[in-house]
PDB file of N, CA and C in Angstrom:
ATOM      1  N   MET A   3     114.473 104.894 135.585  1.00  0.00           N
ATOM      2  CA  MET A   3     113.682 103.683 135.506  1.00  0.00           C
ATOM      3  C   MET A   3     112.513 103.854 134.527  1.00  0.00           C
ATOM      4  N   ARG A   4     111.901 105.029 134.545  1.00  0.00           N
ATOM      5  CA  ARG A   4     110.783 105.281 133.646  1.00  0.00           C
ATOM      6  C   ARG A   4     111.250 105.288 132.196  1.00  0.00           C
ATOM      7  N   ASN A   5     112.445 105.809 131.944  1.00  0.00           N
ATOM      8  CA  ASN A   5     112.977 105.838 130.578  1.00  0.00           C
ATOM      9  C   ASN A   5     113.224 104.430 130.055  1.00  0.00           C
ATOM     10  N   LEU A   6     113.724 103.557 130.918  1.00  0.00           N
ATOM     11  CA  LEU A   6     113.961 102.166 130.520  1.00  0.00           C
ATOM     12  C   LEU A   6     112.643 101.491 130.151  1.00  0.00           C
ATOM     13  N   PHE A   7     111.611 101.703 130.962  1.00  0.00           N
ATOM     14  CA  PHE A   7     110.300 101.131 130.680  1.00  0.00           C
ATOM     15  C   PHE A   7     109.759 101.648 129.349  1.00  0.00           C
ATOM     16  N   PHE A   8     109.897 102.941 129.096  1.00  0.00           N
ATOM     17  CA  PHE A   8     109.433 103.544 127.857  1.00  0.00           C
ATOM     18  C   PHE A   8     110.163 102.936 126.656  1.00  0.00           C
ATOM     19  N   ILE A   9     111.449 102.749 126.766  1.00  0.00           N
ATOM     20  CA  ILE A   9     112.235 102.151 125.674  1.00  0.00           C
ATOM     21  C   ILE A   9     111.807 100.711 125.435  1.00  0.00           C
ATOM     22  N   LEU A  10     111.575  99.947 126.497  1.00  0.00           N
ATOM     23  CA  LEU A  10     111.126  98.558 126.346  1.00  0.00           C
ATOM     24  C   LEU A  10     109.761  98.476 125.671  1.00  0.00           C
ATOM     25  N   VAL A  11     108.862  99.391 126.001  1.00  0.00           N
ATOM     26  CA  VAL A  11     107.538  99.400 125.370  1.00  0.00           C
ATOM     27  C   VAL A  11     107.663  99.717 123.886  1.00  0.00           C
ATOM     28  N   ILE A  12     108.489 100.677 123.548  1.00  0.00           N
ATOM     29  CA  ILE A  12     108.696 101.033 122.135  1.00  0.00           C
ATOM     30  C   ILE A  12     109.280  99.853 121.369  1.00  0.00           C
ATOM     31  N   VAL A  13     110.289  99.199 121.929  1.00  0.00           N
ATOM     32  CA  VAL A  13     110.901  98.034 121.274  1.00  0.00           C
ATOM     33  C   VAL A  13     109.875  96.913 121.127  1.00  0.00           C
ATOM     34  N   TRP A  14     109.024  96.710 122.154  1.00  0.00           N
ATOM     35  CA  TRP A  14     107.982  95.677 122.113  1.00  0.00           C
ATOM     36  C   TRP A  14     107.064  95.899 120.905  1.00  0.00           C
ATOM     37  N   PHE A  15     106.590  97.141 120.740  1.00  0.00           N
ATOM     38  CA  PHE A  15     105.667  97.430 119.641  1.00  0.00           C
ATOM     39  C   PHE A  15     106.367  97.424 118.278  1.00  0.00           C
ATOM     40  N   VAL A  16     107.607  97.819 118.225  1.00  0.00           N
ATOM     41  CA  VAL A  16     108.347  97.762 116.957  1.00  0.00           C
ATOM     42  C   VAL A  16     108.495  96.313 116.506  1.00  0.00           C
ATOM     43  N   LEU A  17     108.795  95.420 117.435  1.00  0.00           N
ATOM     44  CA  LEU A  17     108.878  94.001 117.077  1.00  0.00           C
ATOM     45  C   LEU A  17     107.515  93.462 116.658  1.00  0.00           C
ATOM     46  N   GLY A  18     106.456  93.899 117.316  1.00  0.00           N
ATOM     47  CA  GLY A  18     105.105  93.482 116.936  1.00  0.00           C
ATOM     48  C   GLY A  18     104.730  93.953 115.545  1.00  0.00           C
ATOM     49  N   VAL A  19     105.082  95.182 115.218  1.00  0.00           N
ATOM     50  CA  VAL A  19     104.816  95.708 113.880  1.00  0.00           C
ATOM     51  C   VAL A  19     105.630  94.941 112.843  1.00  0.00           C
ATOM     52  N   SER A  20     106.839  94.570 113.194  1.00  0.00           N
ATOM     53  CA  SER A  20     107.675  93.791 112.281  1.00  0.00           C
ATOM     54  C   SER A  20     107.044  92.438 111.969  1.00  0.00           C
ATOM     55  N   VAL A  21     106.525  91.768 112.985  1.00  0.00           N
ATOM     56  CA  VAL A  21     105.876  90.476 112.772  1.00  0.00           C
ATOM     57  C   VAL A  21     104.599  90.648 111.951  1.00  0.00           C
ATOM     58  N   ALA A  22     103.815  91.681 112.255  1.00  0.00           N
ATOM     59  CA  ALA A  22     102.581  91.928 111.503  1.00  0.00           C
ATOM     60  C   ALA A  22     102.886  92.196 110.038  1.00  0.00           C
ATOM     61  N   ASN A  23     103.962  92.891 109.779  1.00  0.00           N
ATOM     62  CA  ASN A  23     104.371  93.139 108.402  1.00  0.00           C
ATOM     63  C   ASN A  23     104.783  91.832 107.720  1.00  0.00           C
ATOM     64  N   ASP A  24     105.515  90.991 108.421  1.00  0.00           N
ATOM     65  CA  ASP A  24     105.926  89.700 107.862  1.00  0.00           C
ATOM     66  C   ASP A  24     104.731  88.825 107.522  1.00  0.00           C
ATOM     67  N   ARG A  25     103.677  88.922 108.311  1.00  0.00           N
ATOM     68  CA  ARG A  25     102.486  88.099 108.093  1.00  0.00           C
ATOM     69  C   ARG A  25     101.509  88.722 107.107  1.00  0.00           C
ATOM     70  N   GLY A  26     101.841  89.871 106.567  1.00  0.00           N
ATOM     71  CA  GLY A  26     101.030  90.471 105.511  1.00  0.00           C
ATOM     72  C   GLY A  26      99.865  91.308 105.972  1.00  0.00           C
ATOM     73  N   TYR A  27      99.857  91.740 107.217  1.00  0.00           N
ATOM     74  CA  TYR A  27      98.752  92.554 107.709  1.00  0.00           C
ATOM     75  C   TYR A  27      98.784  93.986 107.191  1.00  0.00           C
ATOM     76  N   PHE A  28      99.880  94.400 106.579  1.00  0.00           N
ATOM     77  CA  PHE A  28      99.964  95.743 106.014  1.00  0.00           C
ATOM     78  C   PHE A  28      99.899  95.712 104.490  1.00  0.00           C
ATOM     79  N   ASP A  29      99.489  94.589 103.931  1.00  0.00           N
ATOM     80  CA  ASP A  29      99.353  94.449 102.483  1.00  0.00           C
ATOM     81  C   ASP A  29      98.167  95.289 102.004  1.00  0.00           C
ATOM     82  N   SER A  30      98.402  96.144 101.056  1.00  0.00           N
ATOM     83  CA  SER A  30      97.344  97.045 100.598  1.00  0.00           C
ATOM     84  C   SER A  30      96.284  96.328  99.772  1.00  0.00           C
ATOM     85  N   ASN A  31      96.560  95.141  99.291  1.00  0.00           N
ATOM     86  CA  ASN A  31      95.593  94.406  98.480  1.00  0.00           C
ATOM     87  C   ASN A  31      94.738  93.444  99.294  1.00  0.00           C
ATOM     88  N   ALA A  32      94.983  93.345 100.591  1.00  0.00           N
ATOM     89  CA  ALA A  32      94.262  92.388 101.424  1.00  0.00           C
ATOM     90  C   ALA A  32      92.850  92.896 101.716  1.00  0.00           C
ATOM     91  N   ASP A  33      91.933  91.961 101.884  1.00  0.00           N
ATOM     92  CA  ASP A  33      90.544  92.278 102.222  1.00  0.00           C
ATOM     93  C   ASP A  33      90.477  92.668 103.695  1.00  0.00           C
ATOM     94  N   ARG A  34      89.957  93.846 104.000  1.00  0.00           N
ATOM     95  CA  ARG A  34      89.922  94.368 105.366  1.00  0.00           C
ATOM     96  C   ARG A  34      88.633  93.943 106.075  1.00  0.00           C
ATOM     97  N   THR A  35      88.651  92.775 106.663  1.00  0.00           N
ATOM     98  CA  THR A  35      87.520  92.314 107.449  1.00  0.00           C
ATOM     99  C   THR A  35      87.821  92.558 108.927  1.00  0.00           C
ATOM    100  N   CYS A  36      86.825  92.403 109.750  1.00  0.00           N
ATOM    101  CA  CYS A  36      86.997  92.587 111.188  1.00  0.00           C
ATOM    102  C   CYS A  36      88.023  91.597 111.739  1.00  0.00           C
ATOM    103  N   THR A  37      87.962  90.369 111.291  1.00  0.00           N
ATOM    104  CA  THR A  37      88.898  89.347 111.750  1.00  0.00           C
ATOM    105  C   THR A  37      90.318  89.671 111.316  1.00  0.00           C
ATOM    106  N   PHE A  38      90.493  90.135 110.100  1.00  0.00           N
ATOM    107  CA  PHE A  38      91.820  90.473 109.582  1.00  0.00           C
ATOM    108  C   PHE A  38      92.439  91.617 110.371  1.00  0.00           C
ATOM    109  N   VAL A  39      91.683  92.679 110.570  1.00  0.00           N
ATOM    110  CA  VAL A  39      92.198  93.845 111.295  1.00  0.00           C
ATOM    111  C   VAL A  39      92.435  93.500 112.761  1.00  0.00           C
ATOM    112  N   GLY A  40      91.518  92.771 113.374  1.00  0.00           N
ATOM    113  CA  GLY A  40      91.677  92.370 114.772  1.00  0.00           C
ATOM    114  C   GLY A  40      92.891  91.491 114.986  1.00  0.00           C
ATOM    115  N   SER A  41      93.106  90.555 114.075  1.00  0.00           N
ATOM    116  CA  SER A  41      94.282  89.686 114.177  1.00  0.00           C
ATOM    117  C   SER A  41      95.570  90.487 114.012  1.00  0.00           C
ATOM    118  N   GLY A  42      95.550  91.465 113.125  1.00  0.00           N
ATOM    119  CA  GLY A  42      96.723  92.325 112.946  1.00  0.00           C
ATOM    120  C   GLY A  42      97.033  93.122 114.195  1.00  0.00           C
ATOM    121  N   LEU A  43      96.010  93.674 114.818  1.00  0.00           N
ATOM    122  CA  LEU A  43      96.216  94.436 116.052  1.00  0.00           C
ATOM    123  C   LEU A  43      96.699  93.548 117.192  1.00  0.00           C
ATOM    124  N   LEU A  44      96.148  92.350 117.306  1.00  0.00           N
ATOM    125  CA  LEU A  44      96.611  91.416 118.338  1.00  0.00           C
ATOM    126  C   LEU A  44      98.061  91.006 118.118  1.00  0.00           C
ATOM    127  N   THR A  45      98.449  90.868 116.872  1.00  0.00           N
ATOM    128  CA  THR A  45      99.831  90.529 116.554  1.00  0.00           C
ATOM    129  C   THR A  45     100.771  91.641 116.988  1.00  0.00           C
ATOM    130  N   VAL A  46     100.383  92.878 116.753  1.00  0.00           N
ATOM    131  CA  VAL A  46     101.220  94.008 117.162  1.00  0.00           C
ATOM    132  C   VAL A  46     101.327  94.066 118.685  1.00  0.00           C
ATOM    133  N   VAL A  47     100.216  93.875 119.376  1.00  0.00           N
ATOM    134  CA  VAL A  47     100.229  93.947 120.834  1.00  0.00           C
ATOM    135  C   VAL A  47     101.013  92.781 121.441  1.00  0.00           C
ATOM    136  N   ALA A  48     100.953  91.606 120.827  1.00  0.00           N
ATOM    137  CA  ALA A  48     101.685  90.452 121.355  1.00  0.00           C
ATOM    138  C   ALA A  48     103.189  90.637 121.223  1.00  0.00           C
ATOM    139  N   GLY A  49     103.604  91.478 120.293  1.00  0.00           N
ATOM    140  CA  GLY A  49     105.024  91.827 120.157  1.00  0.00           C
ATOM    141  C   GLY A  49     105.946  90.647 119.942  1.00  0.00           C
ATOM    142  N   PRO A  50     107.046  90.593 120.693  1.00  0.00           N
ATOM    143  CA  PRO A  50     108.048  89.546 120.467  1.00  0.00           C
ATOM    144  C   PRO A  50     107.590  88.146 120.859  1.00  0.00           C
ATOM    145  N   ILE A  51     106.457  88.034 121.547  1.00  0.00           N
ATOM    146  CA  ILE A  51     105.941  86.702 121.872  1.00  0.00           C
ATOM    147  C   ILE A  51     105.604  85.942 120.597  1.00  0.00           C
ATOM    148  N   ASN A  52     105.327  86.680 119.529  1.00  0.00           N
ATOM    149  CA  ASN A  52     105.029  86.049 118.240  1.00  0.00           C
ATOM    150  C   ASN A  52     106.179  85.188 117.756  1.00  0.00           C
ATOM    151  N   TYR A  53     107.398  85.540 118.097  1.00  0.00           N
ATOM    152  CA  TYR A  53     108.563  84.776 117.660  1.00  0.00           C
ATOM    153  C   TYR A  53     108.653  83.429 118.369  1.00  0.00           C
ATOM    154  N   LEU A  54     107.864  83.233 119.424  1.00  0.00           N
ATOM    155  CA  LEU A  54     107.832  81.956 120.141  1.00  0.00           C
ATOM    156  C   LEU A  54     106.767  81.024 119.586  1.00  0.00           C
ATOM    157  N   GLY A  55     106.095  81.443 118.527  1.00  0.00           N
ATOM    158  CA  GLY A  55     105.103  80.591 117.891  1.00  0.00           C
ATOM    159  C   GLY A  55     103.663  81.010 118.131  1.00  0.00           C
ATOM    160  N   VAL A  56     103.449  82.090 118.847  1.00  0.00           N
ATOM    161  CA  VAL A  56     102.088  82.570 119.088  1.00  0.00           C
ATOM    162  C   VAL A  56     101.566  83.207 117.802  1.00  0.00           C
ATOM    163  N   HIS A  57     100.366  82.851 117.424  1.00  0.00           N
ATOM    164  CA  HIS A  57      99.741  83.431 116.229  1.00  0.00           C
ATOM    165  C   HIS A  57      98.322  83.834 116.615  1.00  0.00           C
ATOM    166  N   PRO A  58      98.166  85.036 117.232  1.00  0.00           N
ATOM    167  CA  PRO A  58      96.838  85.419 117.712  1.00  0.00           C
ATOM    168  C   PRO A  58      95.842  85.621 116.576  1.00  0.00           C
ATOM    169  N   LYS A  59      94.635  85.173 116.813  1.00  0.00           N
ATOM    170  CA  LYS A  59      93.551  85.324 115.840  1.00  0.00           C
ATOM    171  C   LYS A  59      92.363  85.963 116.529  1.00  0.00           C
ATOM    172  N   ALA A  60      91.751  86.916 115.886  1.00  0.00           N
ATOM    173  CA  ALA A  60      90.538  87.549 116.396  1.00  0.00           C
ATOM    174  C   ALA A  60      89.333  86.890 115.754  1.00  0.00           C
ATOM    175  N   ALA A  61      88.255  86.826 116.495  1.00  0.00           N
ATOM    176  CA  ALA A  61      87.004  86.288 115.964  1.00  0.00           C
ATOM    177  C   ALA A  61      85.935  87.354 116.167  1.00  0.00           C
ATOM    178  N   CYS A  62      85.442  87.886 115.062  1.00  0.00           N
ATOM    179  CA  CYS A  62      84.414  88.933 115.157  1.00  0.00           C
ATOM    180  C   CYS A  62      83.052  88.368 114.857  1.00  0.00           C
TER     181      CYS A  62
END
């Protein structure tokens, strides 16, 4: 049971990183502000929920 949970968590974060990459949060030319980095981290944590239309934004 613990292995299944671990695999689900890994898949969750991989999907979150995929969405963050699609939205340009890993672009090396982007301006790194608190809001930009915070929104990128929230996108990764939200994971596959992003595919349902969630677009988390951080406000610093």
